[in-house]
PDB file of C-alpha atoms in Angstrom:
ATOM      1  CA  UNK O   1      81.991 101.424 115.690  1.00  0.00           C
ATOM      2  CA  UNK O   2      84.000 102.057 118.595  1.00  0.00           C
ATOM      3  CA  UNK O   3      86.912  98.900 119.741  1.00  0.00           C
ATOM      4  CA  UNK O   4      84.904  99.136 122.891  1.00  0.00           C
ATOM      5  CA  UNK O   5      81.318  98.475 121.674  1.00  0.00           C
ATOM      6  CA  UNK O   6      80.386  94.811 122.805  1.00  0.00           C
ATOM      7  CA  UNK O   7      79.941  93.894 118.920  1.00  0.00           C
ATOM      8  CA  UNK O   8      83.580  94.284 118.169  1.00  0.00           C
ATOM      9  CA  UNK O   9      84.926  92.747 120.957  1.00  0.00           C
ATOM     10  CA  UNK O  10      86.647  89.311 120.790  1.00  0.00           C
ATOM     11  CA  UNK O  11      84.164  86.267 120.926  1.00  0.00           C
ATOM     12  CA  UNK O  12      84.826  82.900 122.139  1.00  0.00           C
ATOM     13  CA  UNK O  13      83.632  80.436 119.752  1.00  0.00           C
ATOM     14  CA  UNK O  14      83.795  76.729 120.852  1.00  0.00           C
ATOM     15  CA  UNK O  15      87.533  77.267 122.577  1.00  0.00           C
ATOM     16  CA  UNK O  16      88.462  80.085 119.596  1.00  0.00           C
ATOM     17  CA  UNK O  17      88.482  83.682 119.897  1.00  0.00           C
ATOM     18  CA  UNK O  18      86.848  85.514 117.016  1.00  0.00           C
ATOM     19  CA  UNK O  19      88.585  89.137 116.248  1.00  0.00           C
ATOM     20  CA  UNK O  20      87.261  91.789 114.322  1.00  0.00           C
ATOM     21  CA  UNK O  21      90.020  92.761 111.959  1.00  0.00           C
ATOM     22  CA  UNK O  22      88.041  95.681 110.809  1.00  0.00           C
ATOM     23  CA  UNK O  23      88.992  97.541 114.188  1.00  0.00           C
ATOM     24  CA  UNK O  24      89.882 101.195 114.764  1.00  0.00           C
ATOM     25  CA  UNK O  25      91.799 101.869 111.400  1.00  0.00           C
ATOM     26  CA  UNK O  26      91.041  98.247 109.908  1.00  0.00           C
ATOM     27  CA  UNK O  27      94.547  97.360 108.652  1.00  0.00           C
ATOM     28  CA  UNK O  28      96.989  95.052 108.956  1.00  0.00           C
ATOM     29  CA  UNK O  29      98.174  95.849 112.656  1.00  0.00           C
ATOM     30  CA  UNK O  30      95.390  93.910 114.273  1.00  0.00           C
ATOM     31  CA  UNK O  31      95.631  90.320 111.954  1.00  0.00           C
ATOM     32  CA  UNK O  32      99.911  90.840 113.502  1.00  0.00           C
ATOM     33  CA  UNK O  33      99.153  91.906 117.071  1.00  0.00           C
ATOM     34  CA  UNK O  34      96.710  89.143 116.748  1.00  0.00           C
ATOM     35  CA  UNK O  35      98.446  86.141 115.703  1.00  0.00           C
ATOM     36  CA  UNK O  36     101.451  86.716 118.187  1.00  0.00           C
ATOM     37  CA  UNK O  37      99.134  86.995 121.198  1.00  0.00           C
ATOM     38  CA  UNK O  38      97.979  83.645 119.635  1.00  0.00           C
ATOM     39  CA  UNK O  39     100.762  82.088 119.829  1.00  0.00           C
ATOM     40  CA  UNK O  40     101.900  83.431 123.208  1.00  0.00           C
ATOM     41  CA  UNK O  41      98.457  82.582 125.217  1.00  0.00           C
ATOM     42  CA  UNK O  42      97.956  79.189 123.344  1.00  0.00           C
ATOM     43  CA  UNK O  43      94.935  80.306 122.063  1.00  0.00           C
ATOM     44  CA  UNK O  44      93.306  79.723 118.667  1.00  0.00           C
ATOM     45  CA  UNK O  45      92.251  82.723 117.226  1.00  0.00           C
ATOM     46  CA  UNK O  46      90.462  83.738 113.741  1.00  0.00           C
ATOM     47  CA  UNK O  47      90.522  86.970 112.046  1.00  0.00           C
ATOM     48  CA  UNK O  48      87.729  87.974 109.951  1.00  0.00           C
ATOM     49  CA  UNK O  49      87.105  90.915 107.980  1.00  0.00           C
ATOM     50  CA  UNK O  50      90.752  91.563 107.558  1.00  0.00           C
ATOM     51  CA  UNK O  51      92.124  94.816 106.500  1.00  0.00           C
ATOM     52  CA  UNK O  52      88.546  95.849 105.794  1.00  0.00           C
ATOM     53  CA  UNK O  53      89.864  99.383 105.992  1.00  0.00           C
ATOM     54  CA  UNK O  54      91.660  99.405 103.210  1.00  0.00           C
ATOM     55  CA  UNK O  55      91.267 100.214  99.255  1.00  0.00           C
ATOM     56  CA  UNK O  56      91.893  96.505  98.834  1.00  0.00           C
ATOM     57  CA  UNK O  57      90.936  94.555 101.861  1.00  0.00           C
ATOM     58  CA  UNK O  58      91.897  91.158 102.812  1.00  0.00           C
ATOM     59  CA  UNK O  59      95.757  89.279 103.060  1.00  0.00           C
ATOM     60  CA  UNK O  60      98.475  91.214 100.885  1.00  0.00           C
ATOM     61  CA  UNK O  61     101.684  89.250 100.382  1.00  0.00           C
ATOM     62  CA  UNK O  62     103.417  91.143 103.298  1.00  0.00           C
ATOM     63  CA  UNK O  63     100.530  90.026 105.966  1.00  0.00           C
ATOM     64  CA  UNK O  64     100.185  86.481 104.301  1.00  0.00           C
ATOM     65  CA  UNK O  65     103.683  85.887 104.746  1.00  0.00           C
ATOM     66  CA  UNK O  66     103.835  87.079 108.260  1.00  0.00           C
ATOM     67  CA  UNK O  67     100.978  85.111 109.621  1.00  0.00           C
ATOM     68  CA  UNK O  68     102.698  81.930 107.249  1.00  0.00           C
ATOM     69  CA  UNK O  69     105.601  82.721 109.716  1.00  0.00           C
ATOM     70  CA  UNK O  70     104.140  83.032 112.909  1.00  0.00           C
ATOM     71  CA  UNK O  71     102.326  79.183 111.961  1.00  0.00           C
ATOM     72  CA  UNK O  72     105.630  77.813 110.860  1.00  0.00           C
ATOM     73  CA  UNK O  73     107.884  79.216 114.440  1.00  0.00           C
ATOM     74  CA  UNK O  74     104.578  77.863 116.520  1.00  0.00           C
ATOM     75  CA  UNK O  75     104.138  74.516 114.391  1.00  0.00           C
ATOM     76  CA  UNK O  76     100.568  75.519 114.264  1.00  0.00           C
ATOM     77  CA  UNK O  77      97.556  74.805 111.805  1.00  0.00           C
ATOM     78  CA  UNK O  78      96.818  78.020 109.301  1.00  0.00           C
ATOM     79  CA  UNK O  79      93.743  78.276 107.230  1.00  0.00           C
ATOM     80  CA  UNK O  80      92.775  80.461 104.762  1.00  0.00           C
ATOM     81  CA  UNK O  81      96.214  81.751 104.236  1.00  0.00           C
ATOM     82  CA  UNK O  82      95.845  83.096 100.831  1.00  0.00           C
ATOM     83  CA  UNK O  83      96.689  86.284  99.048  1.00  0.00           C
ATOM     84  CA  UNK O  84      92.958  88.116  99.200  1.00  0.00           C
ATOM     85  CA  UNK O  85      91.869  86.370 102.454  1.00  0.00           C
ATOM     86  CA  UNK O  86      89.575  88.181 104.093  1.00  0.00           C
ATOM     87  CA  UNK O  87      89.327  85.282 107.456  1.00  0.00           C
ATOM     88  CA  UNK O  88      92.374  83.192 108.451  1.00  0.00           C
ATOM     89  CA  UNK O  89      92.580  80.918 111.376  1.00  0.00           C
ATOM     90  CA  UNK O  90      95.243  80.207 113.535  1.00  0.00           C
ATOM     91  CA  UNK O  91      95.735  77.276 115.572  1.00  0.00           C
ATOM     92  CA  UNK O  92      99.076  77.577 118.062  1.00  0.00           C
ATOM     93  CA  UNK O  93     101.140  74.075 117.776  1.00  0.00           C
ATOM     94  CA  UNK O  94     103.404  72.440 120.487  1.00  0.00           C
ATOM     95  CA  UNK O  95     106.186  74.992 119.856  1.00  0.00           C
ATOM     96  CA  UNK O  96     108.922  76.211 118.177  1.00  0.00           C
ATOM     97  CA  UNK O  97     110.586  73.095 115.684  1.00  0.00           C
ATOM     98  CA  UNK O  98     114.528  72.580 116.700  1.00  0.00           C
ATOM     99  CA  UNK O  99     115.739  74.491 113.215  1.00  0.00           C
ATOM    100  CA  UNK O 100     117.606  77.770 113.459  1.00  0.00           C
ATOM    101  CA  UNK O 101     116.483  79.713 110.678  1.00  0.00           C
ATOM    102  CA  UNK O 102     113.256  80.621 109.564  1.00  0.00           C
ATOM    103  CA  UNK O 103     112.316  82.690 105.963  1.00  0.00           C
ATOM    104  CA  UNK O 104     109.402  84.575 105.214  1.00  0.00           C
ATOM    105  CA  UNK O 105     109.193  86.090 101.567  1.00  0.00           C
ATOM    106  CA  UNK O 106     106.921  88.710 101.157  1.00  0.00           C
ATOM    107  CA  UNK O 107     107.990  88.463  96.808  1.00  0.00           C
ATOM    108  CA  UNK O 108     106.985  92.220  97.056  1.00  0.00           C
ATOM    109  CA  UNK O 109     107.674  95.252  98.717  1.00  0.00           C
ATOM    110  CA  UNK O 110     106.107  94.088 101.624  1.00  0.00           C
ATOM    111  CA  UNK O 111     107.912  95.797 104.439  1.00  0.00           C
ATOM    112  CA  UNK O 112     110.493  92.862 106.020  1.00  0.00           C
ATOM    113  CA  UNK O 113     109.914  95.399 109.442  1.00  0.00           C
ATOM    114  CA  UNK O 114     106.069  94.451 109.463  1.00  0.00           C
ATOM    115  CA  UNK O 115     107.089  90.667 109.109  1.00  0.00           C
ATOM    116  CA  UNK O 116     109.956  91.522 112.627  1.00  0.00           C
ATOM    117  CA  UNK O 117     106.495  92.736 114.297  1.00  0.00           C
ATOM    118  CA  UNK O 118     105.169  89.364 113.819  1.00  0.00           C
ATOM    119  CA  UNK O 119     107.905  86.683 114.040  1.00  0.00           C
ATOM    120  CA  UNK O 120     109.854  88.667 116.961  1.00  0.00           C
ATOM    121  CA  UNK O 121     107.512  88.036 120.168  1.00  0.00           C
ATOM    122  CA  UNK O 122     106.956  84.330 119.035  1.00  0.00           C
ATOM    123  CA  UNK O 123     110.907  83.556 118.843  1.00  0.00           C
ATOM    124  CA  UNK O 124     111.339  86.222 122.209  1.00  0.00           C
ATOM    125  CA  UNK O 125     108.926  84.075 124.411  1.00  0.00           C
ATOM    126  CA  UNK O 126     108.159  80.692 122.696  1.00  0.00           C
ATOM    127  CA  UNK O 127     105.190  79.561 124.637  1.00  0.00           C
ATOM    128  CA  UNK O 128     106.674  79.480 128.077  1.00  0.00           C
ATOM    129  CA  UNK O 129     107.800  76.237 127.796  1.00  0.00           C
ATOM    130  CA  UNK O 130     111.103  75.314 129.290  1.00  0.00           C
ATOM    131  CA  UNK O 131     111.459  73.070 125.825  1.00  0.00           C
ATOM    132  CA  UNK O 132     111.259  75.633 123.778  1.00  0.00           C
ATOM    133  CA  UNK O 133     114.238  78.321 125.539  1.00  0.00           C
ATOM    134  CA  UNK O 134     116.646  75.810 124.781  1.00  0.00           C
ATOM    135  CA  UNK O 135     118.410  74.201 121.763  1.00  0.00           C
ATOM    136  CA  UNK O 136     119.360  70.475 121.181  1.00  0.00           C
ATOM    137  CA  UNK O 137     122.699  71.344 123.270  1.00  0.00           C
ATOM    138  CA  UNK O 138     121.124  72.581 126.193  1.00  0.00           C
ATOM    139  CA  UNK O 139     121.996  76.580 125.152  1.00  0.00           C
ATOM    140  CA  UNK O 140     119.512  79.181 125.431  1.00  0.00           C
ATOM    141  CA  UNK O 141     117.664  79.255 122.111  1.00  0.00           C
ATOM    142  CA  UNK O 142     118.363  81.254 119.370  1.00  0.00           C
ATOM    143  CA  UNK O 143     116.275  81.608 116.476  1.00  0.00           C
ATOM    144  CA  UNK O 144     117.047  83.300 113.370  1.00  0.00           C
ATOM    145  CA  UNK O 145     114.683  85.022 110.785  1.00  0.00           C
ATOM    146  CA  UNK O 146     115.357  85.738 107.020  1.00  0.00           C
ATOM    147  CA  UNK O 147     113.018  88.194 106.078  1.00  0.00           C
ATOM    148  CA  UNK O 148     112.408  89.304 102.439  1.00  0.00           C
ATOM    149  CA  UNK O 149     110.704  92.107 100.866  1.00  0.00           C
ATOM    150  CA  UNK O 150     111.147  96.030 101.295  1.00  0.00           C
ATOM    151  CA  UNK O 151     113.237  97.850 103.811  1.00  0.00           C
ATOM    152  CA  UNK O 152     112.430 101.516 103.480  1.00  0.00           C
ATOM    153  CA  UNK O 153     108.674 101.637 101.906  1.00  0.00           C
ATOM    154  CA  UNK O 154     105.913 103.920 102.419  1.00  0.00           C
ATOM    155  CA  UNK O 155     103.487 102.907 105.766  1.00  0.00           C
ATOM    156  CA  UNK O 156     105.430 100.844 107.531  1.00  0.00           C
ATOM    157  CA  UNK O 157     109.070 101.633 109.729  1.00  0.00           C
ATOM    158  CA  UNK O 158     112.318 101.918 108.175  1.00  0.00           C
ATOM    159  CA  UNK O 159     115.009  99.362 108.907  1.00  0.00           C
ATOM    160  CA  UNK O 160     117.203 102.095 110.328  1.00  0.00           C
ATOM    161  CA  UNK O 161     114.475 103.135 113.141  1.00  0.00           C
ATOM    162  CA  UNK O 162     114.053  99.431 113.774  1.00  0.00           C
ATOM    163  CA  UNK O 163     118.148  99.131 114.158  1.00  0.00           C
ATOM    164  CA  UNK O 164     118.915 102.446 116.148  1.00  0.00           C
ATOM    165  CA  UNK O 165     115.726 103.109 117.860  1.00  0.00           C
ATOM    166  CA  UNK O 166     113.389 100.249 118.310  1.00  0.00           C
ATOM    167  CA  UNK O 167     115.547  97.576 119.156  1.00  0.00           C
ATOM    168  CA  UNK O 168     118.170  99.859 121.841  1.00  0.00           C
ATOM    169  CA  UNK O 169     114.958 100.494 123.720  1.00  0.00           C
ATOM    170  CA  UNK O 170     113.678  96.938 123.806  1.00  0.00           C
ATOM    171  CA  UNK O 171     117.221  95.786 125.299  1.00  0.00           C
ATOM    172  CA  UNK O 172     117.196  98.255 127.507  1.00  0.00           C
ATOM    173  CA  UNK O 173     113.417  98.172 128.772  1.00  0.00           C
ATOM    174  CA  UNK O 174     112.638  94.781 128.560  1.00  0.00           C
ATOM    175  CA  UNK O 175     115.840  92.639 128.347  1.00  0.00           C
ATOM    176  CA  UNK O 176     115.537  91.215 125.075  1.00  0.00           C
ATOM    177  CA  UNK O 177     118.207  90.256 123.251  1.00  0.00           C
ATOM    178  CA  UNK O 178     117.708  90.451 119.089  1.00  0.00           C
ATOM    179  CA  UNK O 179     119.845  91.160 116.734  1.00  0.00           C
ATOM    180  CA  UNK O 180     118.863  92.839 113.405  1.00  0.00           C
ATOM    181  CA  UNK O 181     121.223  92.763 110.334  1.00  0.00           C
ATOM    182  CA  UNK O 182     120.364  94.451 107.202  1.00  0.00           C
ATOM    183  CA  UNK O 183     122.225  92.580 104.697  1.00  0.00           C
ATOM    184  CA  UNK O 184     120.344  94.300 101.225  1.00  0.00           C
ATOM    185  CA  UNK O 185     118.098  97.031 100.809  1.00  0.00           C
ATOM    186  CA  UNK O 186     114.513  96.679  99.552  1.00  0.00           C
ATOM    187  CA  UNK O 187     112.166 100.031  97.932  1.00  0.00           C
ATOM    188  CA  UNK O 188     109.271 100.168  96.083  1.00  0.00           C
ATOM    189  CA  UNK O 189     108.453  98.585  93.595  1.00  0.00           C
ATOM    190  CA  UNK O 190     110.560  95.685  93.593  1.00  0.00           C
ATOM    191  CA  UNK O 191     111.789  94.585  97.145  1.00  0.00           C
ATOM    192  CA  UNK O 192     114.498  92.410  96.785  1.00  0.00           C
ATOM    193  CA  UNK O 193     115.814  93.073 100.445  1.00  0.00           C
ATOM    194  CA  UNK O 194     116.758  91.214 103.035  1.00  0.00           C
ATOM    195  CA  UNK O 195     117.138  91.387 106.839  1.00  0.00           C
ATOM    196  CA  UNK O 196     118.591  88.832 109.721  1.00  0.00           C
ATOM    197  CA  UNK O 197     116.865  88.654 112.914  1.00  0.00           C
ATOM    198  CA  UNK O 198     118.850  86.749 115.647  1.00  0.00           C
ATOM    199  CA  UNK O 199     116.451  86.573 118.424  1.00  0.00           C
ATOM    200  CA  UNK O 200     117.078  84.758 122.127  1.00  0.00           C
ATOM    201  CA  UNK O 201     114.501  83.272 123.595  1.00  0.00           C
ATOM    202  CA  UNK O 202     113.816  84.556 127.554  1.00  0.00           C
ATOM    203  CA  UNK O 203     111.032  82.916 130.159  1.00  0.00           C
ATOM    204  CA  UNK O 204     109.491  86.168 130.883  1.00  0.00           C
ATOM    205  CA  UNK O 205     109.996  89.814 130.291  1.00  0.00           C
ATOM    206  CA  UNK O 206     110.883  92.319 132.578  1.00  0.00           C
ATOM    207  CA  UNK O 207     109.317  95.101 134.127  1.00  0.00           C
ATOM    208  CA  UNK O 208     110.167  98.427 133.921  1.00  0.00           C
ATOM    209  CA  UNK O 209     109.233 101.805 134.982  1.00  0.00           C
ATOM    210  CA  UNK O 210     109.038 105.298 132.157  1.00  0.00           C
ATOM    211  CA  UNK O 211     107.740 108.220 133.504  1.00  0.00           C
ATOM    212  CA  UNK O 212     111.136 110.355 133.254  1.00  0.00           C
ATOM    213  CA  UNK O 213     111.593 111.704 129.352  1.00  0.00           C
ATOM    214  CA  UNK O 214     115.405 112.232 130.733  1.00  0.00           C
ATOM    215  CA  UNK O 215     117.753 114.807 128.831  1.00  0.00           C
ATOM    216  CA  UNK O 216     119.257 114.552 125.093  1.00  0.00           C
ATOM    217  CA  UNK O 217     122.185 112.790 124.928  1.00  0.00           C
ATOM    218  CA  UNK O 218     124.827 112.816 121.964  1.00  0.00           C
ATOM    219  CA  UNK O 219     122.539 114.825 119.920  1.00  0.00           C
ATOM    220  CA  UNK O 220     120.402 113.620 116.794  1.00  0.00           C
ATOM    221  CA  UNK O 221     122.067 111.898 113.586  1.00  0.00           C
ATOM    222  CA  UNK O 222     120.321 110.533 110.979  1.00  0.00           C
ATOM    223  CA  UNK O 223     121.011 107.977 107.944  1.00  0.00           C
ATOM    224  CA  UNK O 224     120.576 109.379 104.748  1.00  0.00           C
ATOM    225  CA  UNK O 225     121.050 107.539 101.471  1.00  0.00           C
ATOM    226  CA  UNK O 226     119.044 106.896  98.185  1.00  0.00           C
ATOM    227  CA  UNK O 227     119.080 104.606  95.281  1.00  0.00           C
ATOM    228  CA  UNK O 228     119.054 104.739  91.274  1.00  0.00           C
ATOM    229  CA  UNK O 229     121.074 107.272  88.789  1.00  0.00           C
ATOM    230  CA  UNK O 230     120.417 110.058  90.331  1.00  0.00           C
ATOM    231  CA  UNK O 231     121.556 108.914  94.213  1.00  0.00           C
ATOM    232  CA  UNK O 232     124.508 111.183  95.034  1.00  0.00           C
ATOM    233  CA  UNK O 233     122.818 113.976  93.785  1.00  0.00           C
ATOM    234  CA  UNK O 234     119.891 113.295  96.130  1.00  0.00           C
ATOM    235  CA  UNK O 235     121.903 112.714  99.627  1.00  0.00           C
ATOM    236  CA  UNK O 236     123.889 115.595  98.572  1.00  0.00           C
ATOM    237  CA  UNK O 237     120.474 117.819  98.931  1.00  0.00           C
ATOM    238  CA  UNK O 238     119.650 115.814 101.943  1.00  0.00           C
ATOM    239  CA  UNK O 239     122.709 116.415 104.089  1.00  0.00           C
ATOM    240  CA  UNK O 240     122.027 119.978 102.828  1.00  0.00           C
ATOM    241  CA  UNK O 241     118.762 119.959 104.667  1.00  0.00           C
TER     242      UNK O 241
END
């Protein structure tokens, strides 16, 4: 169906939106957009037919620990957060708790990136309230996210892009002020990596204006590494193009 046909647009249902997680591609994107809007409108959401798309639908450990996430920075109620899930709802809470560190453990692979795309907009604007942008000592808030799982998998953006590329631009566009430490790399199968996120929280974002592509500056560089017995061998052939 198409996102605009009036059958897969989002219901209200006594005070809750209803979203069709089955939209456009029907993966994972919509279940993360979704829950951070949640969060950031006050509204109470459920997802159903999640990642319907897919080979496997329903929560994988990646999505089930971002939407955990996004419940625990929001002190909101989560149901049917379970690995399989096909319908989870999300009930915003009061706001973010006073802690300064938050994990989320995807015990896979699951891309720690994916898990940024959820957690970042909830600790970037918590709710609007004027509670919430500050700590116990009266200093603008700043919240910061372990995230487990892989770094550089298949499907998902690679912690270097996120470092170099993603966050520059969202400094420079919309103000915000994150930053994102990779402290051990993560591949598939196994994971085992971890990221910081240091995020400040702001009142509002800022506007801003792109219509000018602008000139290349610096040129292009690249990261280019590898893992296992064979790793010099393989960024040798890399930096040999």
């Amino acid at each position: 169906k198409s996102p605009w046909d009036p059958d897969t647009l989002p219901r209200r249902n006594m005070g809750m939106i209803d979203i069709d997680g089955a939209l456009l591609e029907g993966g994972g994107q919509v279940l993360r957009i979704s829950s951070s809007l949640s969060v950031l409108t006050k509204t109470p959401i459920r997802v159903h037919s999640i990642r319907a798309g897919r080979p496997k639908p329903g929560l994988a450990a990646q999505h089930l620990a971002g939407i955990q996430l996004v419940a625990a920075l929001c002190t909101g109620s989560l149901s049917g957060g379970s690995i399989g899930s096909v319908e989870v709802s999300l009930s915003p809470g009061a706001g973010l708790l006073d802690l300064r560190e938050y994990t989320a453990d995807a015990k896979t692979a699951g891309a720690t990136t994916l898990l940024l795309q959820s957690g970042l907009p909830v600790c970037a604007f918590p709710l609007g309230h004027a509670s919430a942008l500050q700590g116990s000592q009266g200093a603008p808030r700043r919240t910061k996210m372990v995230l487990k799982g892989g770094t550089n998998v298949p499907f998902a953006p690679q912690i270097e892009y996120v470092q170099h590329v993603l966050m520059p631009n969202l400094r420079k566009l919309f103000g915000l002020e994150a930053d994102v430490k990779l402290v051990r790399r993560g591949v598939f199968p196994k994971g085992g990596g971890v990221v910081e996120a240091a995020v400040t929280a702001k009142e509002a974002v800022q506007s801003f204006s792109l219509t000018d592509r602008g000139s290349l500056v610096g040129g292009v560089k690249g990261v280019a590494w590898a893992c296992g017995a064979s790793a010099g061998a393989q960024v040798a052939r890399m930096e040999e193009g």
